[in-house]
Amino acid sequence: MQEPLPADQEVEAQQLAALLSEATREDLLRLARTLVASRETSPFGDTEFEARDILLRAAARAYERFLAQKKNGYEGASVTCPHCRQAAAYHGDHARALVGLFGTLRYRRAYYYCRRCGRGCAPFDQRAGITPRQLTPALEQLATLAGTAGDSFERAAGLLEEMAGVRLSEATVARTTEDAGTRLAHLLGEGTTFGPAREWGWHADARGRSVAYLTVDSTGTRQQGPGGARAEGRMAYVAGVYNPPPLEWLRPPGPVPRLQARYLSGLYPLAALGPLLRRQALQVGMEGAELWVALTDGGGGLESFCRQNFNRPDLVLILDFYHAASYLGKLARALHPQQEEQARAQAEQWCRLLKEEGGAATLAVLRQWDWPARQPAALREQRAAVEEYFGNNLHRMEYPEYLAEGWHTGSGVVESACKTVVGQRLKGAGMRWGTDGAHALCHLRALYRSEKGQWEAFWRRQLHNRPTVQQLN
Ligand SMILES: [Zn+2]
């Protein structure tokens, strides 16, 4: 239900409605013709797309008519220059075009020019949140969503056109998305969190203790150096706090609870990620969980990162089971290089051993294995790799114990965090990124993959925290 307007505004609205119907008369006539002509075929399908385009154009005309009546951003003879805080003088109304959800709109808005720093400003654009590429905030949000969720910026532009009926170039989608990601990174760096603090309902383990999980992993991105030259790939970190559904045998009957997760990602040094992740943990009430479990693979520095940033004496450190198991898979393939079936059966047997007896027992069995007398280099190398990886991580490979406690020992979350947050978007075939672009996209991907509400809260904040232009008299 629409709230009734105060009487004077209602009069204005009535007058505007008359103007709008006049401004859109041509468009509505076209729509009527399209519908009548579709009688032979169908008013739906292709006709729907045609009708949408016509209606979007009509909406654009309506907006234009509305804006044409207003003094868009005229605030007197001068305003405070946003760059140097001196007076910037009014220099007339300038015609501009912007692109919004209804396509291109033409409008005029007051323009102020600062002679001191030689820069102009338009209070209307600033207040309305028009982007440097002249997009409205609503279109900026959709372009960024497409740029974040789509496989590439080119695909994103196609997605936007098909879903929203708005055409933007690939370059505009790319630039808009990267700008939004850069702002997001900046806000997180300042300590901003999105949405209200809310303690998750942490699920209980076998002894009834509520458990919170955290994870951190690294993944490579392909980078492009200056002038398009190949450059050394930078590592992106992906970290998260999460509340997974209980293990199956601990799950109450009924629907499986939804995974709750907050991710963070960027081309950070590992140390810089700590405060950012702790802030997310604080916002979801991780302090309230009785036990913390940190799941990582054997990557350099990950375990100490968890110890330093989530420093509880009873912090449980677990080596992600799937990473450990992948070492056994490779070892089995090196032992049976030509026999896929045998390799698979051997890997399964070793993984079962790892799960049921733990890392130390598995390593002992492997050391006493009846290895062939003559071993190819690949097998020798993989044996050494297992020896080193297991040897370094035995203290967090007590899988039978963890499972008996009802803890996750690896999960889709850990295994797929890197893949879904970064890999799917940043490692597409032939994709190369500049450092800034990759950093920005990592942040957006992490927000986008986080629990429902985070993405929306970021955009609501964008809308409601605009700089205002001060008026000078
Ligand atoms: Zn200035």
Tab-separated table of C-alpha atoms and ligand atoms in Angstrom:
chain	number	residue	atom	x	y	z
A	1	MET	CA	0.000	0.000	0.000
A	2	GLN	CA	1.212	3.468	-0.897
A	3	GLU	CA	1.164	5.998	1.919
A	4	PRO	CA	-1.136	8.947	1.170
A	5	LEU	CA	0.812	12.134	0.360
A	6	PRO	CA	0.329	15.469	2.068
A	7	ALA	CA	-2.264	17.524	0.196
A	8	ASP	CA	0.159	19.855	-1.614
A	9	GLN	CA	2.256	16.933	-2.820
A	10	GLU	CA	-0.850	15.124	-3.959
A	11	VAL	CA	-1.722	18.092	-6.188
A	12	GLU	CA	1.789	18.003	-7.628
A	13	ALA	CA	1.545	14.268	-8.211
A	14	GLN	CA	-1.747	14.662	-10.053
A	15	GLN	CA	-0.206	17.297	-12.321
A	16	LEU	CA	2.858	15.157	-12.927
A	17	ALA	CA	0.711	12.139	-13.752
A	18	ALA	CA	-1.000	14.190	-16.469
A	19	LEU	CA	2.421	15.178	-17.862
A	20	LEU	CA	3.706	11.612	-17.733
A	21	SER	CA	0.752	10.190	-19.578
A	22	GLU	CA	1.266	12.800	-22.262
A	23	ALA	CA	5.034	12.104	-22.432
A	24	THR	CA	4.507	8.379	-22.798
A	25	ARG	CA	1.516	8.467	-25.116
A	26	GLU	CA	3.621	7.548	-28.183
A	27	ASP	CA	5.257	4.650	-26.373
A	28	LEU	CA	1.955	3.307	-25.120
A	29	LEU	CA	0.543	3.497	-28.615
A	30	ARG	CA	3.485	1.443	-29.854
A	31	LEU	CA	2.861	-1.061	-27.104
A	32	ALA	CA	-0.799	-1.274	-28.077
A	33	ARG	CA	0.149	-1.855	-31.718
A	34	THR	CA	2.634	-4.527	-30.766
A	35	LEU	CA	0.024	-6.325	-28.675
A	36	VAL	CA	-2.652	-6.103	-31.329
A	37	ALA	CA	-0.222	-7.355	-33.998
A	38	SER	CA	0.736	-10.279	-31.768
A	39	ARG	CA	-2.778	-11.667	-31.911
A	40	GLU	CA	-1.704	-14.024	-34.697
A	41	THR	CA	1.202	-15.339	-32.637
A	42	SER	CA	1.304	-14.761	-28.886
A	43	PRO	CA	1.429	-11.803	-26.516
A	44	PHE	CA	4.152	-13.698	-24.662
A	45	GLY	CA	7.644	-14.868	-25.545
A	46	ASP	CA	9.267	-12.518	-28.063
A	47	THR	CA	6.436	-10.072	-27.620
A	48	GLU	CA	7.218	-9.837	-23.926
A	49	PHE	CA	10.758	-8.736	-24.669
A	50	GLU	CA	9.476	-6.174	-27.166
A	51	ALA	CA	6.903	-4.957	-24.683
A	52	ARG	CA	9.517	-4.680	-21.968
A	53	ASP	CA	11.740	-2.532	-24.182
A	54	ILE	CA	8.834	-0.244	-24.987
A	55	LEU	CA	7.831	0.070	-21.353
A	56	LEU	CA	11.394	0.762	-20.275
A	57	ARG	CA	11.582	3.520	-22.860
A	58	ALA	CA	8.291	4.909	-21.610
A	59	ALA	CA	9.645	4.879	-18.076
A	60	ALA	CA	12.725	6.756	-19.284
A	61	ARG	CA	10.494	9.410	-20.898
A	62	ALA	CA	8.544	9.696	-17.648
A	63	TYR	CA	11.747	10.189	-15.650
A	64	GLU	CA	13.005	12.758	-18.127
A	65	ARG	CA	9.790	14.684	-17.852
A	66	PHE	CA	9.964	14.582	-14.073
A	67	LEU	CA	13.604	15.741	-14.011
A	68	ALA	CA	12.948	18.493	-16.539
A	69	GLN	CA	10.679	20.218	-14.029
A	70	LYS	CA	13.243	20.337	-11.280
A	71	LYS	CA	16.216	22.495	-10.440
A	72	ASN	CA	18.567	19.590	-10.307
A	73	GLY	CA	21.168	20.481	-7.775
A	74	TYR	CA	20.940	24.260	-7.919
A	75	GLU	CA	22.019	25.380	-4.471
A	76	GLY	CA	22.613	29.063	-4.890
A	77	ALA	CA	25.395	31.080	-6.470
A	78	SER	CA	28.158	28.918	-5.045
A	79	VAL	CA	28.847	25.688	-3.129
A	80	THR	CA	31.861	24.375	-1.249
A	81	CYS	CA	34.246	22.707	-3.671
A	82	PRO	CA	34.416	19.052	-2.559
A	83	HIS	CA	38.103	18.938	-3.526
A	84	CYS	CA	39.584	22.057	-1.924
A	85	ARG	CA	36.757	23.376	0.301
A	86	GLN	CA	36.863	26.793	-1.394
A	87	ALA	CA	33.871	28.396	-3.072
A	88	ALA	CA	32.869	26.968	-6.442
A	89	ALA	CA	30.611	29.228	-8.497
A	90	TYR	CA	27.463	28.282	-10.371
A	91	HIS	CA	28.075	27.990	-14.115
A	92	GLY	CA	24.631	27.257	-15.454
A	93	ASP	CA	22.709	24.082	-16.090
A	94	HIS	CA	24.460	21.545	-18.298
A	95	ALA	CA	22.771	18.845	-20.344
A	96	ARG	CA	23.925	15.327	-19.595
A	97	ALA	CA	22.879	11.764	-20.274
A	98	LEU	CA	22.920	8.937	-17.775
A	99	VAL	CA	22.054	5.279	-17.966
A	100	GLY	CA	19.714	3.735	-15.454
A	101	LEU	CA	17.399	0.757	-15.194
A	102	PHE	CA	15.264	2.297	-17.941
A	103	GLY	CA	18.120	2.898	-20.362
A	104	THR	CA	19.488	6.300	-21.333
A	105	LEU	CA	17.971	9.420	-19.735
A	106	ARG	CA	18.701	12.987	-20.741
A	107	TYR	CA	18.582	15.650	-18.093
A	108	ARG	CA	20.031	18.987	-17.066
A	109	ARG	CA	21.679	19.684	-13.780
A	110	ALA	CA	23.391	22.615	-12.132
A	111	TYR	CA	27.126	22.777	-12.637
A	112	TYR	CA	29.592	24.478	-10.292
A	113	TYR	CA	33.174	25.202	-11.199
A	114	CYS	CA	36.029	25.816	-8.784
A	115	ARG	CA	38.569	28.230	-10.250
A	116	ARG	CA	41.080	27.443	-7.549
A	117	CYS	CA	41.522	23.761	-8.315
A	118	GLY	CA	40.057	23.794	-11.794
A	119	ARG	CA	37.486	21.105	-11.104
A	120	GLY	CA	33.764	21.046	-11.495
A	121	CYS	CA	31.031	19.493	-9.448
A	122	ALA	CA	27.366	18.743	-9.838
A	123	PRO	CA	25.617	18.446	-6.472
A	124	PHE	CA	22.688	16.621	-8.033
A	125	ASP	CA	24.898	13.838	-9.435
A	126	GLN	CA	26.772	13.551	-6.190
A	127	ARG	CA	23.676	13.263	-4.083
A	128	ALA	CA	22.039	10.881	-6.520
A	129	GLY	CA	25.113	8.650	-6.533
A	130	ILE	CA	25.720	8.844	-10.283
A	131	THR	CA	28.912	6.894	-11.025
A	132	PRO	CA	31.921	8.243	-12.970
A	133	ARG	CA	30.564	6.351	-15.966
A	134	GLN	CA	27.186	8.082	-15.560
A	135	LEU	CA	25.276	5.086	-14.272
A	136	THR	CA	22.512	5.400	-11.700
A	137	PRO	CA	23.054	3.524	-8.404
A	138	ALA	CA	20.435	0.899	-9.258
A	139	LEU	CA	22.123	0.098	-12.550
A	140	GLU	CA	25.528	0.184	-10.902
A	141	GLN	CA	24.266	-2.474	-8.496
A	142	LEU	CA	22.934	-4.694	-11.280
A	143	ALA	CA	26.035	-4.230	-13.452
A	144	THR	CA	28.207	-5.183	-10.494
A	145	LEU	CA	26.046	-8.210	-9.740
A	146	ALA	CA	26.379	-9.359	-13.350
A	147	GLY	CA	30.109	-8.586	-13.359
A	148	THR	CA	30.568	-10.571	-10.140
A	149	ALA	CA	28.330	-13.547	-10.874
A	150	GLY	CA	28.918	-13.834	-14.622
A	151	ASP	CA	31.778	-15.910	-16.012
A	152	SER	CA	33.426	-12.878	-17.602
A	153	PHE	CA	32.652	-9.201	-18.137
A	154	GLU	CA	31.603	-9.935	-21.685
A	155	ARG	CA	29.125	-12.530	-20.441
A	156	ALA	CA	28.063	-10.125	-17.720
A	157	ALA	CA	27.123	-7.497	-20.300
A	158	GLY	CA	25.055	-10.133	-22.111
A	159	LEU	CA	23.440	-11.241	-18.863
A	160	LEU	CA	22.505	-7.686	-17.996
A	161	GLU	CA	20.919	-7.089	-21.363
A	162	GLU	CA	18.914	-10.286	-21.283
A	163	MET	CA	17.825	-10.040	-17.668
A	164	ALA	CA	17.315	-6.316	-17.304
A	165	GLY	CA	16.967	-5.080	-20.879
A	166	VAL	CA	19.828	-2.610	-20.419
A	167	ARG	CA	22.779	-2.510	-22.756
A	168	LEU	CA	26.217	-1.623	-21.377
A	169	SER	CA	29.617	-2.216	-22.951
A	170	GLU	CA	31.903	-4.884	-21.575
A	171	ALA	CA	34.347	-2.147	-20.541
A	172	THR	CA	31.678	-0.258	-18.593
A	173	VAL	CA	30.609	-3.402	-16.754
A	174	ALA	CA	34.259	-4.180	-15.964
A	175	ARG	CA	35.079	-0.703	-14.734
A	176	THR	CA	31.881	-0.382	-12.706
A	177	THR	CA	32.364	-3.775	-11.065
A	178	GLU	CA	36.001	-3.110	-10.232
A	179	ASP	CA	35.180	0.310	-8.778
A	180	ALA	CA	32.514	-1.217	-6.540
A	181	GLY	CA	34.951	-3.937	-5.449
A	182	THR	CA	37.582	-1.345	-4.636
A	183	ARG	CA	35.067	0.548	-2.492
A	184	LEU	CA	34.103	-2.683	-0.758
A	185	ALA	CA	37.758	-3.482	-0.009
A	186	HIS	CA	38.222	0.011	1.365
A	187	LEU	CA	35.170	-0.236	3.623
A	188	LEU	CA	36.231	-3.603	5.001
A	189	GLY	CA	39.711	-2.220	5.582
A	190	GLU	CA	38.172	0.606	7.609
A	191	GLY	CA	36.410	-1.915	9.805
A	192	THR	CA	32.956	-1.645	8.299
A	193	THR	CA	30.658	-4.635	8.556
A	194	PHE	CA	27.379	-5.002	6.729
A	195	GLY	CA	24.038	-5.593	8.313
A	196	PRO	CA	23.326	-5.881	12.028
A	197	ALA	CA	25.450	-8.063	14.320
A	198	ARG	CA	23.651	-11.331	14.849
A	199	GLU	CA	24.800	-14.431	16.686
A	200	TRP	CA	24.415	-17.518	14.587
A	201	GLY	CA	22.759	-20.515	16.200
A	202	TRP	CA	25.952	-22.575	16.434
A	203	HIS	CA	25.261	-26.284	16.083
A	204	ALA	CA	26.284	-28.703	18.796
A	205	ASP	CA	28.847	-31.512	18.629
A	206	ALA	CA	28.463	-35.019	20.088
A	207	ARG	CA	28.965	-33.694	23.629
A	208	GLY	CA	26.473	-30.899	23.181
A	209	ARG	CA	29.065	-28.117	22.881
A	210	SER	CA	28.300	-25.403	20.341
A	211	VAL	CA	31.015	-25.273	17.683
A	212	ALA	CA	32.156	-22.460	15.372
A	213	TYR	CA	34.351	-23.158	12.343
A	214	LEU	CA	36.899	-21.094	10.506
A	215	THR	CA	38.992	-21.758	7.451
A	216	VAL	CA	41.648	-20.081	5.343
A	217	ASP	CA	43.236	-21.141	2.090
A	218	SER	CA	45.261	-19.670	-0.726
A	219	THR	CA	44.834	-19.935	-4.445
A	220	GLY	CA	46.783	-18.586	-7.396
A	221	THR	CA	45.410	-15.994	-9.806
A	222	ARG	CA	46.860	-15.216	-13.193
A	223	GLN	CA	48.115	-11.698	-13.384
A	224	GLN	CA	48.784	-9.380	-16.223
A	225	GLY	CA	51.772	-7.086	-15.982
A	226	PRO	CA	52.025	-3.567	-17.407
A	227	GLY	CA	51.275	-3.401	-21.119
A	228	GLY	CA	49.622	-6.803	-21.082
A	229	ALA	CA	52.878	-8.637	-20.351
A	230	ARG	CA	52.743	-11.916	-18.517
A	231	ALA	CA	53.425	-11.485	-14.859
A	232	GLU	CA	53.966	-13.635	-11.844
A	233	GLY	CA	50.628	-14.914	-10.489
A	234	ARG	CA	49.697	-13.468	-7.112
A	235	MET	CA	48.209	-15.508	-4.327
A	236	ALA	CA	44.692	-14.714	-3.286
A	237	TYR	CA	43.610	-15.790	0.169
A	238	VAL	CA	40.108	-16.959	0.883
A	239	ALA	CA	39.045	-17.107	4.509
A	240	GLY	CA	35.751	-17.750	6.174
A	241	VAL	CA	33.853	-18.305	9.384
A	242	TYR	CA	30.989	-20.718	9.111
A	243	ASN	CA	28.327	-22.739	10.823
A	244	PRO	CA	27.793	-25.979	8.925
A	245	PRO	CA	24.843	-28.309	9.486
A	246	PRO	CA	25.692	-30.988	12.098
A	247	LEU	CA	27.147	-34.304	10.911
A	248	GLU	CA	24.411	-36.607	9.714
A	249	TRP	CA	24.274	-38.802	12.826
A	250	LEU	CA	23.878	-35.738	15.052
A	251	ARG	CA	21.239	-34.079	12.952
A	252	PRO	CA	17.745	-33.796	14.403
A	253	PRO	CA	14.987	-35.022	12.100
A	254	GLY	CA	13.556	-32.484	9.711
A	255	PRO	CA	15.092	-30.355	7.000
A	256	VAL	CA	18.888	-29.955	6.969
A	257	PRO	CA	19.808	-26.522	8.323
A	258	ARG	CA	21.339	-24.175	5.774
A	259	LEU	CA	25.075	-23.519	5.870
A	260	GLN	CA	25.870	-20.067	7.231
A	261	ALA	CA	29.154	-18.611	5.997
A	262	ARG	CA	30.990	-15.323	5.740
A	263	TYR	CA	33.899	-15.191	3.330
A	264	LEU	CA	36.691	-12.736	2.784
A	265	SER	CA	39.086	-12.732	-0.104
A	266	GLY	CA	41.722	-10.505	-1.618
A	267	LEU	CA	45.358	-10.331	-2.654
A	268	TYR	CA	46.384	-9.656	0.931
A	269	PRO	CA	49.493	-10.676	2.763
A	270	LEU	CA	48.209	-13.375	5.116
A	271	ALA	CA	48.792	-11.230	8.209
A	272	ALA	CA	46.512	-8.473	6.899
A	273	LEU	CA	43.602	-10.867	6.614
A	274	GLY	CA	43.550	-11.628	10.355
A	275	PRO	CA	41.826	-8.499	11.685
A	276	LEU	CA	39.335	-8.594	8.811
A	277	LEU	CA	38.311	-12.174	9.547
A	278	ARG	CA	38.129	-11.568	13.287
A	279	ARG	CA	35.737	-8.700	12.682
A	280	GLN	CA	33.404	-10.955	10.689
A	281	ALA	CA	33.663	-13.586	13.430
A	282	LEU	CA	32.729	-10.996	16.035
A	283	GLN	CA	29.685	-9.878	14.057
A	284	VAL	CA	28.250	-13.400	13.924
A	285	GLY	CA	28.875	-14.015	17.611
A	286	MET	CA	31.720	-16.524	17.336
A	287	GLU	CA	32.710	-15.656	20.920
A	288	GLY	CA	29.470	-17.293	22.009
A	289	ALA	CA	30.437	-20.695	20.606
A	290	GLU	CA	31.935	-23.036	23.207
A	291	LEU	CA	34.477	-24.539	20.839
A	292	TRP	CA	36.352	-23.292	17.800
A	293	VAL	CA	37.545	-25.578	15.037
A	294	ALA	CA	40.030	-24.305	12.449
A	295	LEU	CA	40.202	-26.320	9.245
A	296	THR	CA	42.983	-25.658	6.751
A	297	ASP	CA	45.215	-27.590	4.416
A	298	GLY	CA	48.965	-27.833	4.953
A	299	GLY	CA	49.722	-24.535	3.166
A	300	GLY	CA	52.485	-22.347	4.585
A	301	GLY	CA	51.470	-20.138	7.493
A	302	LEU	CA	47.810	-21.175	7.564
A	303	GLU	CA	47.977	-23.051	10.843
A	304	SER	CA	49.838	-20.281	12.645
A	305	PHE	CA	47.402	-17.752	11.177
A	306	CYS	CA	44.590	-19.609	12.935
A	307	ARG	CA	46.508	-19.873	16.194
A	308	GLN	CA	47.416	-16.192	16.218
A	309	ASN	CA	44.037	-14.804	15.247
A	310	PHE	CA	41.759	-17.231	17.063
A	311	ASN	CA	43.852	-17.718	20.090
A	312	ARG	CA	41.924	-19.935	22.475
A	313	PRO	CA	43.827	-22.579	24.420
A	314	ASP	CA	41.355	-25.240	23.318
A	315	LEU	CA	41.319	-24.203	19.640
A	316	VAL	CA	40.986	-27.407	17.608
A	317	LEU	CA	43.199	-27.481	14.529
A	318	ILE	CA	42.255	-29.990	11.876
A	319	LEU	CA	44.018	-30.686	8.626
A	320	ASP	CA	41.360	-30.692	5.949
A	321	PHE	CA	40.685	-34.377	5.273
A	322	TYR	CA	40.235	-33.946	1.535
A	323	HIS	CA	43.638	-32.381	1.069
A	324	ALA	CA	45.284	-35.218	3.015
A	325	ALA	CA	43.285	-37.770	1.024
A	326	SER	CA	44.375	-36.183	-2.259
A	327	TYR	CA	48.000	-37.005	-1.345
A	328	LEU	CA	47.013	-40.641	-0.940
A	329	GLY	CA	45.191	-40.539	-4.273
A	330	LYS	CA	48.313	-39.285	-6.019
A	331	LEU	CA	50.434	-41.885	-4.284
A	332	ALA	CA	48.098	-44.650	-5.435
A	333	ARG	CA	48.268	-43.383	-9.017
A	334	ALA	CA	52.072	-43.279	-8.865
A	335	LEU	CA	52.061	-46.880	-7.628
A	336	HIS	CA	49.674	-48.037	-10.371
A	337	PRO	CA	50.338	-45.580	-13.175
A	338	GLN	CA	48.705	-47.606	-15.950
A	339	GLN	CA	45.937	-49.256	-13.909
A	340	GLU	CA	43.257	-46.762	-13.110
A	341	GLU	CA	40.965	-49.257	-11.366
A	342	GLN	CA	43.704	-50.603	-9.117
A	343	ALA	CA	44.857	-47.084	-8.273
A	344	ARG	CA	41.341	-46.087	-7.308
A	345	ALA	CA	40.838	-49.158	-5.117
A	346	GLN	CA	44.209	-48.589	-3.419
A	347	ALA	CA	43.406	-44.909	-2.777
A	348	GLU	CA	40.056	-45.847	-1.248
A	349	GLN	CA	41.693	-48.371	1.038
A	350	TRP	CA	44.286	-45.865	2.283
A	351	CYS	CA	41.672	-43.127	2.741
A	352	ARG	CA	39.540	-45.487	4.816
A	353	LEU	CA	42.584	-46.229	6.931
A	354	LEU	CA	43.212	-42.512	7.359
A	355	LYS	CA	39.636	-41.906	8.426
A	356	GLU	CA	39.409	-44.876	10.782
A	357	GLU	CA	42.911	-44.884	12.269
A	358	GLY	CA	44.280	-41.384	11.738
A	359	GLY	CA	47.415	-39.886	10.208
A	360	ALA	CA	50.099	-41.518	12.366
A	361	ALA	CA	48.796	-45.047	11.794
A	362	THR	CA	48.449	-44.419	8.074
A	363	LEU	CA	51.982	-43.087	7.809
A	364	ALA	CA	53.319	-46.111	9.726
A	365	VAL	CA	51.515	-48.476	7.362
A	366	LEU	CA	52.908	-46.627	4.343
A	367	ARG	CA	56.445	-46.756	5.690
A	368	GLN	CA	56.225	-50.542	5.976
A	369	TRP	CA	54.454	-51.003	2.669
A	370	ASP	CA	55.805	-53.609	0.325
A	371	TRP	CA	56.996	-51.110	-2.274
A	372	PRO	CA	58.348	-52.472	-5.563
A	373	ALA	CA	62.132	-52.964	-5.602
A	374	ARG	CA	62.615	-50.653	-8.588
A	375	GLN	CA	60.606	-47.477	-8.214
A	376	PRO	CA	60.009	-44.908	-10.939
A	377	ALA	CA	60.920	-41.326	-10.051
A	378	ALA	CA	57.245	-40.293	-9.855
A	379	LEU	CA	56.584	-42.858	-7.142
A	380	ARG	CA	59.686	-41.942	-5.152
A	381	GLU	CA	58.724	-38.287	-5.333
A	382	GLN	CA	55.147	-38.892	-4.238
A	383	ARG	CA	56.272	-41.073	-1.330
A	384	ALA	CA	58.548	-38.272	-0.196
A	385	ALA	CA	55.709	-35.763	-0.582
A	386	VAL	CA	53.377	-37.868	1.584
A	387	GLU	CA	56.126	-38.393	4.146
A	388	GLU	CA	56.661	-34.656	4.418
A	389	TYR	CA	53.012	-33.551	4.345
A	390	PHE	CA	51.813	-36.152	6.823
A	391	GLY	CA	54.931	-35.780	8.968
A	392	ASN	CA	54.332	-32.028	9.349
A	393	ASN	CA	50.661	-32.345	10.168
A	394	LEU	CA	50.238	-35.485	12.282
A	395	HIS	CA	49.140	-33.428	15.290
A	396	ARG	CA	45.998	-32.415	13.413
A	397	MET	CA	45.165	-35.669	11.648
A	398	GLU	CA	43.412	-37.524	14.471
A	399	TYR	CA	40.370	-38.083	12.300
A	400	PRO	CA	38.701	-40.925	14.266
A	401	GLU	CA	38.747	-38.750	17.374
A	402	TYR	CA	37.362	-35.704	15.557
A	403	LEU	CA	34.577	-37.730	14.002
A	404	ALA	CA	33.653	-39.244	17.365
A	405	GLU	CA	33.378	-35.702	18.756
A	406	GLY	CA	30.986	-34.890	15.942
A	407	TRP	CA	33.261	-32.349	14.238
A	408	HIS	CA	33.617	-31.712	10.552
A	409	THR	CA	36.999	-32.832	9.258
A	410	GLY	CA	36.742	-31.186	5.900
A	411	SER	CA	33.742	-30.065	4.034
A	412	GLY	CA	32.372	-28.612	0.904
A	413	VAL	CA	33.049	-25.264	2.508
A	414	VAL	CA	36.800	-25.712	2.799
A	415	GLU	CA	37.182	-27.692	-0.341
A	416	SER	CA	35.153	-25.386	-2.462
A	417	ALA	CA	35.772	-21.981	-0.898
A	418	CYS	CA	38.688	-21.287	-3.199
A	419	LYS	CA	36.965	-22.794	-6.175
A	420	THR	CA	33.686	-20.973	-5.815
A	421	VAL	CA	34.892	-17.681	-4.442
A	422	VAL	CA	37.938	-17.128	-6.590
A	423	GLY	CA	38.537	-19.964	-9.017
A	424	GLN	CA	35.280	-19.909	-10.924
A	425	ARG	CA	35.500	-16.232	-11.672
A	426	LEU	CA	39.196	-15.399	-11.734
A	427	LYS	CA	40.690	-18.469	-13.299
A	428	GLY	CA	38.565	-18.855	-16.423
A	429	ALA	CA	40.363	-19.946	-19.595
A	430	GLY	CA	42.701	-17.268	-20.856
A	431	MET	CA	41.798	-14.851	-18.075
A	432	ARG	CA	44.455	-12.524	-16.811
A	433	TRP	CA	43.938	-9.831	-14.270
A	434	GLY	CA	45.601	-6.648	-13.187
A	435	THR	CA	46.351	-6.680	-9.487
A	436	ASP	CA	43.744	-4.054	-8.606
A	437	GLY	CA	41.036	-5.723	-10.642
A	438	ALA	CA	41.706	-9.140	-9.120
A	439	HIS	CA	41.767	-7.706	-5.597
A	440	ALA	CA	38.461	-5.915	-6.200
A	441	LEU	CA	36.804	-8.975	-7.718
A	442	CYS	CA	37.963	-11.256	-4.895
A	443	HIS	CA	36.140	-8.999	-2.427
A	444	LEU	CA	32.950	-8.949	-4.431
A	445	ARG	CA	32.995	-12.703	-4.979
A	446	ALA	CA	33.487	-13.312	-1.268
A	447	LEU	CA	30.592	-11.012	-0.380
A	448	TYR	CA	28.399	-12.519	-3.068
A	449	ARG	CA	29.054	-16.077	-1.829
A	450	SER	CA	28.505	-15.135	1.811
A	451	GLU	CA	25.238	-15.695	3.642
A	452	LYS	CA	22.090	-14.090	2.330
A	453	GLY	CA	21.753	-10.471	3.302
A	454	GLN	CA	25.432	-9.472	3.117
A	455	TRP	CA	25.395	-8.432	-0.522
A	456	GLU	CA	22.133	-6.521	-0.056
A	457	ALA	CA	23.425	-4.790	3.064
A	458	PHE	CA	26.504	-3.527	1.210
A	459	TRP	CA	24.322	-1.947	-1.479
A	460	ARG	CA	21.888	-0.458	0.993
A	461	ARG	CA	24.831	1.156	2.695
A	462	GLN	CA	26.010	2.542	-0.638
A	463	LEU	CA	22.641	4.155	-1.140
A	464	HIS	CA	22.392	5.706	2.275
A	465	ASN	CA	25.907	6.979	2.831
A	466	ARG	CA	26.394	9.547	0.127
A	467	PRO	CA	28.503	12.622	0.573
A	468	THR	CA	26.448	15.791	0.570
A	469	VAL	CA	27.470	19.041	-0.990
A	470	GLN	CA	27.568	22.019	1.313
A	471	GLN	CA	25.908	25.175	0.280
A	472	LEU	CA	27.684	28.520	0.576
A	473	ASN	CA	25.698	31.694	0.828
B	1	ZN	ZN	38.406	23.416	-5.611
